[in-house]
Coordinates of C-alpha atoms in Angstrom, one line a residue:
M63 CA 0.1 0.0 0.1
A64 CA 1.4 3.9 -1.1
L65 CA 2.6 6.1 2.6
S66 CA -0.1 8.3 1.5
K67 CA -3.2 6.0 1.2
I68 CA -1.4 4.3 5.3
L69 CA -1.8 8.2 5.9
E70 CA -4.8 9.0 4.7
E71 CA -6.9 6.5 6.2
D72 CA -7.4 5.0 10.4
F73 CA -4.0 3.5 10.3
L74 CA -3.2 5.9 12.1
T75 CA -6.0 5.7 14.6
C76 CA -6.4 4.5 17.8
I77 CA -9.5 2.3 17.9
I78 CA -10.2 3.2 21.3
C79 CA -9.9 6.7 21.6
E80 CA -10.6 7.3 17.7
E81 CA -8.0 9.8 17.8
R82 CA -4.3 9.9 16.1
Y83 CA -1.6 8.0 17.9
E84 CA 0.3 9.2 20.8
E85 CA 2.8 7.3 22.5
P86 CA 1.5 3.9 20.4
K87 CA 2.4 0.9 22.3
I88 CA 2.4 -2.2 20.5
L89 CA 1.1 -5.5 22.7
P90 CA 2.1 -9.2 21.7
C91 CA -0.9 -10.0 19.8
V92 CA 0.4 -6.9 17.2
H93 CA -2.3 -4.9 18.2
S94 CA -1.2 -1.2 19.2
F95 CA -2.8 1.9 21.2
C96 CA -2.2 5.1 22.6
K97 CA 0.2 4.7 26.1
R98 CA -3.1 6.4 28.3
C99 CA -5.5 4.6 26.3
L100 CA -4.4 1.0 27.5
E101 CA -2.9 2.6 30.9
D102 CA -7.3 2.8 31.2
H103 CA -7.7 0.0 30.0
V104 CA -5.0 -2.0 32.6
N105 CA -6.4 -0.1 35.3
V106 CA -10.2 -1.7 34.8
K107 CA -9.3 -5.3 33.5
L108 CA -5.7 -5.7 35.0
D109 CA -6.0 -9.5 37.0
R110 CA -4.3 -10.7 40.4
N111 CA -1.3 -12.3 37.7
R112 CA -0.5 -8.7 36.1
R113 CA -2.5 -9.6 33.0
F114 CA -5.0 -8.4 31.0
P115 CA -6.9 -8.7 27.4
C116 CA -6.3 -7.4 24.2
P117 CA -8.8 -4.8 23.9
I118 CA -9.3 -5.8 19.9
C119 CA -8.3 -9.9 20.1
R120 CA -8.9 -10.2 24.2
R121 CA -5.6 -12.3 24.4
E122 CA -3.8 -12.1 27.4
C123 CA -1.0 -9.6 28.1
E124 CA 1.4 -9.3 30.5
L125 CA 1.8 -6.3 32.1
P126 CA 5.5 -4.5 32.6
E127 CA 6.4 -4.0 37.0
K128 CA 6.7 -0.6 35.7
G129 CA 3.4 -0.4 33.7
A130 CA 2.0 0.5 30.3
E131 CA 5.9 2.6 30.4
D132 CA 7.8 -0.5 29.8
L133 CA 5.5 -2.0 27.2
E134 CA 7.4 -2.1 23.6
N135 CA 6.9 1.4 21.8
S136 CA 5.1 1.1 18.3
R137 CA 8.5 2.8 16.2
L138 CA 6.2 2.6 13.3
L139 CA 3.1 4.4 14.6
A140 CA 5.3 6.7 16.2
N141 CA 7.2 7.6 13.2
L142 CA 4.2 7.6 10.7
A143 CA 2.5 9.9 13.1
E144 CA 5.2 12.4 13.0
V145 CA 5.7 12.0 9.7
V146 CA 1.7 13.1 9.8
N147 CA 2.2 16.0 12.0
K148 CA 4.6 17.1 10.0
V149 CA 2.1 17.5 6.6
D150 CA -0.3 19.0 8.9
E151 CA 1.8 21.2 10.3
A152 CA 3.1 22.7 6.7
K153 CA -0.1 23.0 4.6
T154 CA -0.8 25.6 7.8
Q155 CA 1.8 27.8 7.1
D156 CA 0.5 29.5 4.2
K157 CA 3.4 32.3 4.6
C158 CA 6.7 32.9 4.5
E159 CA 8.6 32.7 7.6
T160 CA 11.7 34.1 7.0
C161 CA 10.2 37.5 5.9
A162 CA 8.5 37.4 9.2
L163 CA 11.4 37.7 10.8
K164 CA 12.6 40.9 8.5
E165 CA 12.6 44.6 10.4
P166 CA 10.2 45.6 9.7
P167 CA 8.2 42.2 9.2
V168 CA 6.7 41.4 5.6
D169 CA 4.1 39.3 4.9
A170 CA 4.5 37.0 2.3
D171 CA 3.0 34.3 0.8
A172 CA 4.9 30.9 1.0
T173 CA 5.3 28.8 -2.0
K174 CA 8.2 25.8 -1.4
R175 CA 9.3 24.4 1.9
C176 CA 12.6 23.2 3.3
L177 CA 13.0 19.8 4.4
K178 CA 15.9 20.4 6.8
C179 CA 14.7 23.7 8.1
D180 CA 11.0 23.1 8.5
D181 CA 10.5 26.4 7.4
N182 CA 7.9 27.5 4.7
M183 CA 9.7 30.6 2.6
C184 CA 8.5 32.5 -0.1
D185 CA 10.3 32.5 -3.5
A186 CA 12.8 35.0 -2.8
C187 CA 14.0 33.6 -0.3
S188 CA 14.1 30.5 -0.9
A189 CA 16.7 31.3 -4.0
E190 CA 18.3 33.2 -1.2
H191 CA 18.5 30.2 1.3
R192 CA 20.0 28.2 -1.9
R193 CA 22.5 30.4 -2.6
H194 CA 23.4 30.2 0.5
G195 CA 26.6 28.4 1.2
G196 CA 25.1 25.9 4.3
C197 CA 22.0 25.3 2.7
R198 CA 23.3 24.8 -0.6
D199 CA 22.5 20.9 -0.2
H200 CA 19.0 22.1 1.3
Q201 CA 15.6 20.1 -0.5
L202 CA 13.2 22.4 -1.5
I203 CA 9.9 21.4 -2.6
P204 CA 6.6 23.2 -3.6
L205 CA 3.8 23.9 -1.0
G206 CA 1.2 22.2 -3.8
E207 CA 3.3 18.8 -3.2
L208 CA 3.0 18.2 0.3
N209 CA 0.4 16.1 -0.4
D210 CA 2.8 13.9 -3.1
E211 CA 4.3 10.6 -2.2
A212 CA 7.4 12.1 -2.8
Y213 CA 7.3 14.6 0.1
A214 CA 6.0 11.9 3.0
S215 CA 8.6 9.4 1.5
E216 CA 11.2 12.1 1.9
L217 CA 10.3 12.8 5.6
R218 CA 10.3 9.6 6.3
S219 CA 13.7 9.5 5.0
R220 CA 14.7 11.7 7.0
Q221 CA 13.6 9.7 10.6
Q222 CA 17.1 9.3 12.4
I223 CA 17.4 5.9 14.7
R224 CA 19.3 6.4 17.8
C225 CA 21.2 4.5 19.8
N226 CA 19.2 3.3 22.8
H227 CA 22.7 3.6 25.4
D228 CA 21.6 7.1 25.3
N229 CA 18.8 8.2 22.1
E230 CA 21.4 10.6 20.9
T231 CA 23.8 8.9 18.8
P232 CA 22.5 8.2 15.7
A233 CA 22.5 3.9 15.0
K234 CA 23.7 2.3 12.7
V235 CA 23.8 -1.7 13.6
F236 CA 21.3 -3.9 15.0
C237 CA 21.5 -6.8 17.6
F238 CA 19.6 -9.8 17.6
V239 CA 19.9 -11.0 20.7
C240 CA 18.9 -7.5 22.3
E241 CA 16.4 -6.5 19.8
K242 CA 18.5 -3.0 19.9
F243 CA 19.7 -0.5 17.8
I244 CA 23.1 0.2 19.0
C245 CA 26.0 2.3 17.5
G246 CA 29.4 1.4 16.4
T247 CA 30.7 2.1 20.1
C248 CA 28.4 -0.1 21.4
V249 CA 29.1 -2.9 19.3
S250 CA 32.5 -3.3 20.4
L251 CA 32.4 -2.5 24.4
E252 CA 28.6 -4.2 25.2
H253 CA 27.9 -6.4 22.0
T254 CA 31.2 -8.2 21.1
D255 CA 30.4 -11.6 20.7
H256 CA 26.3 -11.3 20.0
D257 CA 24.9 -11.1 16.3
C258 CA 25.1 -7.4 15.1
K259 CA 24.2 -6.8 11.4
Y260 CA 24.0 -3.3 9.8
I261 CA 20.2 -1.7 10.3
P262 CA 19.8 -2.2 6.3
S263 CA 21.0 -5.4 5.8
A264 CA 19.5 -6.8 9.6
A265 CA 15.8 -5.1 7.7
K266 CA 16.9 -7.1 4.6
G267 CA 16.3 -10.1 6.5
G268 CA 13.6 -9.3 8.6
R269 CA 11.3 -8.4 5.4
E270 CA 12.6 -11.4 3.7
R271 CA 11.1 -13.4 7.5
L272 CA 7.9 -11.3 7.3
A273 CA 6.8 -12.3 4.0
T274 CA 7.4 -16.1 4.4
A275 CA 5.1 -15.5 8.0
Q276 CA 2.7 -13.8 5.6
E277 CA 2.9 -16.0 3.5
E278 CA 2.2 -19.1 5.7
I279 CA -0.4 -16.6 7.0
G280 CA -2.2 -16.4 3.8
Q281 CA -2.1 -20.0 3.3
Q282 CA -4.2 -20.3 6.7
E283 CA -7.0 -17.3 5.8
T284 CA -7.6 -19.5 2.5
I285 CA -8.3 -22.5 3.7
A286 CA -10.6 -20.7 6.7
T287 CA -11.8 -18.5 3.8
S288 CA -12.9 -22.3 2.0
L289 CA -14.5 -23.1 6.1
L290 CA -16.4 -20.0 5.8
S291 CA -18.2 -20.8 2.5
V292 CA -19.1 -24.6 4.3
M293 CA -20.5 -23.0 7.0
K294 CA -22.5 -20.4 5.0
L295 CA -23.4 -23.2 2.8
L296 CA -25.0 -25.1 5.4
K297 CA -26.5 -22.0 7.2
T298 CA -28.2 -21.9 4.0
G299 CA -29.4 -25.4 4.3
L300 CA -30.4 -25.3 7.9
H301 CA -32.6 -22.3 6.9
C302 CA -34.3 -24.2 4.1
Q303 CA -35.0 -27.4 7.3
N304 CA -36.0 -24.2 9.1
E305 CA -38.9 -22.9 6.9
E306 CA -40.1 -26.3 6.1
L307 CA -40.0 -27.2 9.7
K308 CA -42.3 -24.4 10.8
R309 CA -44.7 -24.9 7.9
S310 CA -45.3 -28.5 9.6
I311 CA -45.3 -27.9 12.9
R312 CA -48.0 -25.2 11.8
N313 CA -50.1 -27.7 10.4
R314 CA -50.0 -29.6 13.3
Q315 CA -50.6 -26.5 15.5
K316 CA -53.9 -26.1 13.6
E317 CA -54.5 -29.8 14.9
L318 CA -53.9 -29.6 18.5
I319 CA -55.9 -26.3 19.2
T320 CA -59.0 -28.0 20.4
L321 CA -57.0 -29.5 22.8
L322 CA -54.8 -26.9 23.6
I323 CA -57.4 -24.8 24.7
V324 CA -59.5 -27.8 27.1
T325 CA -56.5 -28.6 28.3
G326 CA -55.5 -24.6 28.7
D327 CA -59.0 -24.1 30.6
R328 CA -58.5 -26.5 33.2
M329 CA -55.4 -25.9 33.7
C330 CA -56.0 -21.8 34.4
K331 CA -58.8 -23.1 36.7
E332 CA -56.4 -25.3 38.5
V333 CA -54.0 -21.7 39.1
E334 CA -56.6 -20.1 40.2
E335 CA -58.3 -22.1 42.5
T336 CA -54.5 -22.7 44.0
T337 CA -54.3 -18.2 44.0
N338 CA -58.3 -18.2 45.8
Q339 CA -56.7 -21.1 49.0
V340 CA -53.3 -19.2 49.2
E341 CA -55.3 -15.6 49.4
E342 CA -57.7 -17.1 52.3
V343 CA -54.2 -17.4 53.9
L344 CA -52.9 -14.1 53.6
D345 CA -55.9 -11.8 53.8
P346 CA -56.3 -11.9 57.3
I347 CA -52.6 -11.4 57.9
E348 CA -53.2 -8.3 55.5
K349 CA -55.8 -6.6 57.7
E350 CA -54.3 -7.3 60.6
L351 CA -50.9 -5.7 59.2
E352 CA -53.2 -2.3 57.7
L353 CA -54.7 -1.8 61.2
I354 CA -51.5 -2.2 63.0
Q355 CA -49.8 0.6 60.2
G356 CA -52.9 2.6 61.2
C357 CA -52.4 2.2 64.7
F358 CA -48.6 3.6 64.0
W359 CA -49.6 5.8 61.8
S360 CA -52.5 7.7 64.0
F361 CA -49.5 7.7 67.0
R362 CA -47.1 9.6 65.0
E363 CA -49.8 11.8 63.7
F364 CA -50.8 12.3 67.6
T365 CA -47.7 12.8 69.3
N366 CA -45.9 15.1 66.4
A367 CA -49.4 17.0 66.6
L368 CA -48.8 17.2 70.7
I369 CA -45.1 18.3 70.2
I370 CA -45.4 20.9 67.8
H371 CA -48.8 22.4 68.9
G372 CA -49.1 21.1 72.4
S373 CA -48.7 23.9 75.5
D374 CA -47.0 22.9 77.8
P375 CA -49.5 21.4 80.3
E376 CA -50.9 19.6 77.3
V377 CA -48.0 18.0 77.2
L378 CA -47.3 16.7 80.4
Q379 CA -50.6 15.6 80.6
T380 CA -50.6 13.6 78.1
M381 CA -46.9 12.2 77.5
A382 CA -47.3 9.5 80.3
N383 CA -50.2 8.0 78.1
C384 CA -48.2 8.5 75.3
L385 CA -45.2 7.2 76.4
R386 CA -47.5 3.7 77.4
R387 CA -48.8 3.6 74.4
G388 CA -45.7 3.9 72.4
R389 CA -44.1 1.0 74.2
E390 CA -47.0 -1.3 73.8
L391 CA -46.8 -0.2 69.8
T392 CA -42.6 -0.7 69.8
E393 CA -43.3 -4.3 71.4
M394 CA -46.2 -4.9 69.5
R395 CA -45.4 -8.6 68.0
L396 CA -45.7 -8.2 64.6
P397 CA -47.3 -11.3 62.5
T398 CA -45.7 -13.2 60.6
I399 CA -45.6 -13.7 56.7
P400 CA -46.5 -17.3 55.5
T401 CA -43.9 -19.4 53.5
T402 CA -46.6 -19.9 50.3
K403 CA -45.3 -22.4 46.9
T404 CA -44.8 -20.8 43.7
L405 CA -46.6 -22.4 40.7
T406 CA -44.5 -22.8 37.9
L407 CA -44.6 -25.1 34.8
D408 CA -43.0 -28.6 34.4
T409 CA -42.6 -31.0 31.6
K410 CA -42.8 -34.5 31.4
H411 CA -41.7 -36.7 28.1
V412 CA -44.0 -39.1 27.4
N413 CA -45.2 -41.2 24.4
N414 CA -49.3 -41.1 24.2
M415 CA -51.3 -38.2 22.3
S416 CA -52.8 -37.3 25.8
T417 CA -49.5 -36.5 27.2
V418 CA -47.2 -35.2 24.1
L419 CA -50.4 -32.4 24.3
R420 CA -49.6 -31.4 28.4
E421 CA -45.6 -31.6 27.2
C422 CA -46.9 -29.1 25.1
M423 CA -48.9 -26.7 27.4
G424 CA -46.7 -27.7 30.4
E425 CA -47.7 -29.1 33.7
V426 CA -48.5 -26.9 36.7
R427 CA -46.7 -27.8 39.9
H428 CA -44.3 -26.1 43.1
A429 CA -40.7 -24.9 41.8
R430 CA -37.7 -25.9 43.4
D431 CA -35.9 -23.5 45.7
K432 CA -32.8 -22.2 43.1
E433 CA -34.8 -24.1 40.2
L434 CA -33.4 -22.1 36.9
L435 CA -36.9 -21.5 35.3
W436 CA -35.6 -20.1 31.8
S437 CA -32.4 -18.5 30.1
F438 CA -31.7 -17.1 27.5
C439 CA -28.4 -14.8 25.9
V440 CA -28.3 -11.3 25.0
D441 CA -27.1 -11.2 21.1
L442 CA -23.3 -9.7 21.9
N443 CA -21.3 -8.9 18.9
T444 CA -17.4 -9.9 19.4
D445 CA -15.9 -7.1 17.4
P446 CA -15.1 -5.4 18.7
P447 CA -16.1 -7.7 21.9
E448 CA -19.3 -6.6 24.2
S449 CA -20.5 -7.5 27.4
V450 CA -23.5 -7.3 29.6
T451 CA -23.3 -5.0 33.0
H452 CA -26.9 -4.6 34.2
V453 CA -30.5 -5.9 34.4
A454 CA -33.7 -4.2 35.6
V455 CA -37.1 -5.5 35.3
D456 CA -40.4 -2.9 35.3
A457 CA -44.3 -4.3 36.8
E458 CA -45.1 -6.1 33.9
G459 CA -42.1 -8.6 33.7
R460 CA -40.4 -6.9 31.4
L461 CA -36.3 -6.8 31.4
C462 CA -33.7 -4.2 30.9
V463 CA -30.3 -5.3 29.5
G464 CA -27.4 -2.7 29.7
V465 CA -25.3 -3.6 26.8
W466 CA -21.2 -2.0 27.2
C467 CA -18.5 -2.0 24.5
F468 CA -15.1 -0.5 25.2
V469 CA -15.6 1.8 21.9
K470 CA -18.3 3.3 23.3
R471 CA -20.9 1.4 21.6
N472 CA -23.8 1.2 24.2
K473 CA -27.3 0.5 24.2
I474 CA -30.2 -0.9 26.3
N475 CA -31.8 -4.2 25.2
V476 CA -35.6 -4.2 26.6
Y477 CA -37.1 -7.5 25.9
D478 CA -41.1 -8.7 26.7
V479 CA -42.5 -11.5 29.4
D480 CA -41.4 -14.2 26.8
R481 CA -37.9 -12.7 26.6
C482 CA -38.7 -11.5 22.9
L483 CA -36.5 -8.3 22.1
I484 CA -39.0 -5.7 21.5
A485 CA -37.0 -2.4 21.7
T486 CA -33.3 -1.3 21.7
I487 CA -32.2 1.8 22.7
T488 CA -28.6 2.6 20.8
N489 CA -29.4 7.2 21.7
P490 CA -26.3 8.9 20.8
E491 CA -26.3 9.9 24.7
L492 CA -25.7 6.2 25.5
K493 CA -22.6 6.7 23.2
A494 CA -21.2 9.7 24.5
G495 CA -19.8 7.9 27.9
S496 CA -19.5 4.1 28.9
L497 CA -22.4 2.5 30.0
A498 CA -22.7 1.6 33.8
G499 CA -26.4 2.1 36.2
I500 CA -29.9 1.4 34.3
T501 CA -33.0 1.3 36.3
L502 CA -36.7 1.9 36.4
D503 CA -38.4 4.8 36.9
Q504 CA -42.1 5.0 38.8
D505 CA -43.7 5.5 35.2
G506 CA -41.5 2.0 33.6
N507 CA -39.3 4.6 32.2
V508 CA -35.9 3.1 31.5
V509 CA -33.2 5.8 33.4
A510 CA -29.4 5.2 31.9
R511 CA -26.2 8.0 32.6
S512 CA -23.4 8.9 30.3
Q513 CA -20.4 10.1 33.0
S514 CA -18.3 11.4 30.2
D515 CA -21.3 13.5 29.9
N516 CA -22.2 14.1 33.0
L517 CA -25.7 13.6 31.8
V518 CA -28.6 11.3 33.5
M519 CA -31.1 9.8 31.0
I520 CA -34.6 9.1 31.2
F521 CA -35.7 6.8 28.0
S522 CA -39.1 5.4 26.9
R523 CA -39.8 2.2 26.0
E524 CA -39.4 2.6 22.8
G525 CA -36.3 4.1 23.3
K526 CA -37.4 7.9 22.9
L527 CA -34.7 10.4 24.4
L528 CA -37.5 12.0 27.4
S529 CA -35.9 14.0 29.3
S530 CA -32.4 14.4 30.8
F531 CA -30.1 16.6 34.0
H532 CA -26.8 16.9 34.7
S533 CA -25.4 14.9 37.5
S534 CA -21.5 14.9 38.6
Q535 CA -19.9 11.9 37.3
P536 CA -22.9 9.4 37.6
L537 CA -21.2 5.6 37.9
A538 CA -24.4 4.6 38.7
V539 CA -28.3 5.0 39.2
S540 CA -31.2 4.0 41.1
V541 CA -34.6 5.6 42.2
N542 CA -36.1 6.0 45.4
S543 CA -39.8 5.5 47.0
K544 CA -40.5 9.0 46.4
G545 CA -39.7 9.1 43.0
Q546 CA -36.3 10.7 43.4
Y547 CA -33.5 9.9 41.5
V548 CA -30.1 8.1 43.6
I549 CA -26.9 8.7 41.9
A550 CA -23.9 7.3 42.9
G551 CA -20.9 9.4 41.7
R552 CA -17.1 9.3 41.7
E553 CA -17.2 11.2 44.8
A554 CA -19.8 12.0 46.4
I555 CA -23.9 10.2 46.6
Y556 CA -27.0 13.0 44.6
I557 CA -30.4 12.2 45.1
H558 CA -32.0 14.6 42.7
D559 CA -35.8 15.2 42.6
K560 CA -37.7 15.0 39.9
D561 CA -37.1 17.6 37.9
G562 CA -33.9 17.1 38.0
Q563 CA -32.9 19.1 41.4
V564 CA -29.9 18.2 43.7
A565 CA -32.1 17.5 47.0
H566 CA -28.8 16.9 48.6
S567 CA -25.8 15.0 48.4
F568 CA -23.2 13.7 51.4
P569 CA -19.6 12.4 50.0
D570 CA -18.5 8.6 49.8
P571 CA -15.7 7.5 51.6
L572 CA -14.3 5.5 48.6
Q573 CA -13.9 7.7 46.5
G574 CA -12.4 7.5 43.1
D575 CA -14.1 4.0 41.9
V576 CA -14.2 4.3 37.8
I577 CA -17.3 1.6 38.4
K578 CA -20.1 1.0 41.0
Y579 CA -23.6 -0.1 41.0
V580 CA -26.4 1.6 43.7
A581 CA -29.7 0.5 44.8
V582 CA -32.0 1.5 47.3
S583 CA -33.8 -0.7 50.0
V584 CA -37.1 -1.0 51.4
T585 CA -36.2 1.5 54.3
G586 CA -34.7 4.0 52.1
D587 CA -31.4 3.4 52.8
I588 CA -28.5 4.0 50.1
L589 CA -26.6 0.4 48.7
V590 CA -23.7 0.9 47.4
S591 CA -21.3 -1.9 45.4
H592 CA -17.5 -1.0 45.1
P593 CA -15.9 -3.6 43.0
G594 CA -12.6 -1.8 42.9
A595 CA -12.4 -1.8 47.4
H596 CA -15.2 -5.4 47.2
K597 CA -16.7 -3.4 49.5
V598 CA -21.1 -2.4 49.9
L599 CA -21.6 0.3 52.4
A600 CA -25.0 1.8 52.8
Y601 CA -26.2 5.6 54.0
N602 CA -28.8 7.1 56.0
P603 CA -30.6 8.5 53.2
V604 CA -31.2 12.4 54.8
S605 CA -28.0 12.2 57.1
G606 CA -25.3 10.6 54.7
V607 CA -24.5 8.2 57.8
L608 CA -22.7 5.0 57.4
K609 CA -24.9 3.0 58.4
F610 CA -22.7 -0.7 57.7
T611 CA -19.9 -1.9 55.6
Y612 CA -20.0 -5.2 54.1
G613 CA -17.6 -7.5 52.7
D614 CA -14.1 -7.9 52.5
K615 CA -12.0 -9.1 49.5
G616 CA -11.9 -12.9 50.2
C617 CA -14.4 -16.3 49.4
G618 CA -15.3 -17.0 52.5
D619 CA -18.9 -15.8 53.9
G620 CA -19.3 -12.4 54.3
Q621 CA -16.4 -12.2 51.9
V622 CA -16.3 -10.7 48.2
N623 CA -14.8 -10.2 45.2
E624 CA -15.5 -7.6 43.1
P625 CA -19.2 -7.3 43.9
K626 CA -21.9 -5.8 41.8
G627 CA -25.8 -5.5 41.6
M628 CA -28.0 -5.7 44.2
C629 CA -31.7 -6.1 44.9
C630 CA -34.3 -6.2 47.7
L631 CA -36.9 -8.0 49.4
A632 CA -39.8 -7.1 50.7
N633 CA -38.6 -8.5 54.0
G634 CA -35.9 -6.3 53.7
D635 CA -33.2 -8.6 53.0
I636 CA -30.4 -7.6 50.1
I637 CA -29.0 -9.9 47.7
L638 CA -26.0 -9.4 46.3
A639 CA -24.0 -10.3 43.0
D640 CA -20.5 -11.3 44.5
D641 CA -18.9 -11.6 40.3
R642 CA -15.2 -12.8 40.8
N643 CA -16.5 -15.7 42.9
N644 CA -19.6 -16.9 40.8
R645 CA -22.4 -16.1 43.4
L646 CA -25.3 -14.3 45.2
H647 CA -25.1 -13.3 48.6
L648 CA -28.2 -13.3 50.7
L649 CA -27.9 -10.1 53.5
S650 CA -30.3 -9.2 56.2
P651 CA -31.0 -5.4 56.2
D652 CA -28.6 -4.5 58.5
G653 CA -25.4 -5.8 56.5
V654 CA -25.4 -9.1 58.2
F655 CA -24.5 -12.5 55.8
K656 CA -27.5 -15.0 56.0
K657 CA -26.0 -17.5 53.4
F658 CA -25.3 -17.7 49.7
L659 CA -28.3 -17.4 47.3
L660 CA -27.2 -19.0 44.3
T661 CA -23.6 -20.5 43.7
K662 CA -20.9 -21.5 41.0
E663 CA -23.2 -25.0 41.2
N664 CA -26.4 -23.7 40.9
G665 CA -25.2 -22.2 37.2
M666 CA -23.9 -19.0 38.2
K667 CA -20.9 -17.5 36.6
F668 CA -19.4 -14.3 36.8
P669 CA -23.1 -12.1 38.1
K670 CA -23.4 -8.9 36.9
D671 CA -26.4 -7.5 38.1
V672 CA -29.7 -8.8 39.9
A673 CA -33.4 -8.0 39.8
L674 CA -36.5 -9.2 41.2
T675 CA -39.5 -10.3 38.8
P676 CA -42.8 -9.0 39.3
D677 CA -43.7 -12.3 40.9
G678 CA -40.9 -12.9 43.2
K679 CA -38.1 -14.9 41.0
V680 CA -34.8 -13.6 40.7
V681 CA -33.3 -12.8 37.3
V682 CA -29.6 -12.9 37.2
V683 CA -27.3 -11.6 33.7
E684 CA -23.7 -12.6 33.3
N685 CA -20.1 -11.3 31.3
G686 CA -21.0 -13.7 28.6
G687 CA -24.6 -12.5 28.0
A688 CA -26.5 -14.8 29.9
V689 CA -30.0 -14.0 31.5
K690 CA -31.1 -16.5 33.8
C691 CA -34.3 -16.7 36.1
F692 CA -34.0 -18.6 39.3
A693 CA -37.2 -19.7 41.4
F694 CA -37.0 -18.1 45.4
Q695 CA -38.1 -19.4 48.4
D696 CA -37.2 -18.0 51.2
Q697 CA -37.6 -19.0 54.7
E698 CA -39.3 -16.0 56.1
T699 CA -40.9 -14.5 53.2
T700 CA -43.0 -15.2 50.6
I701 CA -41.3 -13.5 47.1

């Protein structure tokens, strides 16, 4: 490919920042990135063995002791970027720089550029420049030819390689043992017994070896292309079979409709009867709780009026009775919510016609605790790679799944109750900053954030941007019972009213994390997980006082390894996704470990976030795109 062609295309563009390379570093997989971009990537992806994946091909790379600074420089990209910068600089200087230095300065149009001096000159100054004894060998190029291949090639030829020992002395030799460019002095002092060759000779051999490798890869590419053609033919045949089978299934479906209606009606009646039986148990308890709640409310209402509006004698006269009643209410034993069974559909493999019909419809039965009820996989791109980060479930059972991509191509997928994709939110605001934190407001709208734009955005389920407001460095978002937006920022927790105004805020002592998750408990407490610190912090929503801290790095009871998303049960218990330990924790409302709800043995694999369905099932999203739904029956609370 011509040099000018390379310089015009995206060859010199970093795929992460989408800008021209600055201090490009090359990884062992030969993919290159800006040093700054690579440092940001390493800060997020580095594991305990000091290894990190390439942002493009995911190949594991080892980080040197001194960090990205010690990764190999991409000399080719750095030199090409230098050429582009010089060409751009030359194009912007349309005035003679020599005339501008005269007394008084002269405004003259430049017509030529000296490659040695990197100065633009007019005709008169360029002629004088060539007559000067020390400048006779300088090469002058007309400005109109700056875009020509010759100018870029000339600049490339003038780029010198410096000896590694001082980065000043011109290098003439390449040492194959040390893989360094060295000068003649270094050859005799430090590389006497090494395989050293002059750079042109060494490069010639290098080109030959690269050409051989390129030829071998070309052969492999031919095989891969052939396999891809076979795969496409297989898929074409598969689609033909698909259509044929669907036609057969639809024909069979028509024959079974009548029987399905009868069986479905019977099953619905069974579900209705079971529901009525459960309600007969729950209704009296609900009424008792409503009565108790009324007592609490009336007591607070009366005592509040007495405190604010009562005279001193009135307060003293009524105080004893109020305190006695307060003790009675405080010591009152609240009714326990009984455990009920969750109905689900069971399928059995049988042969006769009647049981085949039941297999099509499913069988009503009691769900087993921790049973996987359903799962599906989000369709993720691999180039560039995408991952699932968040999940939320609305009151009707629709799923919202957040998908993150390192090239800022983020999106939110919306699925109906049958797990069919009904909408994808890909507004430009989602692309402007990395997606972290999605939730649903009281109207069922989707709330997301863009950290780089300091925006919190509210979308309809169809993907229409309804409104947005500013919040400082938002990392995660949730909504409390008042409809306010609870934002976990990088340095503080912010609570915004529905109009986006900050109602109040308080500092987060674990500042600086680039990833956080936030949730609001049943009592209104604000829960913030810090994956980088391996902790969950709970705050009073008004005072900002820290109520409890949960977690230390490890794999034991009460220990976590990169805690992620959370959700809360009706009794105040908390479910926490423990990413690297492949499990879900169940905590009490005050942050005490109760048990592991789901583990690797139950099918957990890097859980990122967790949510509850309207009927109390647990939905988990995993890094690889899996969305799983489990039955859950706690001993104290019916979900």
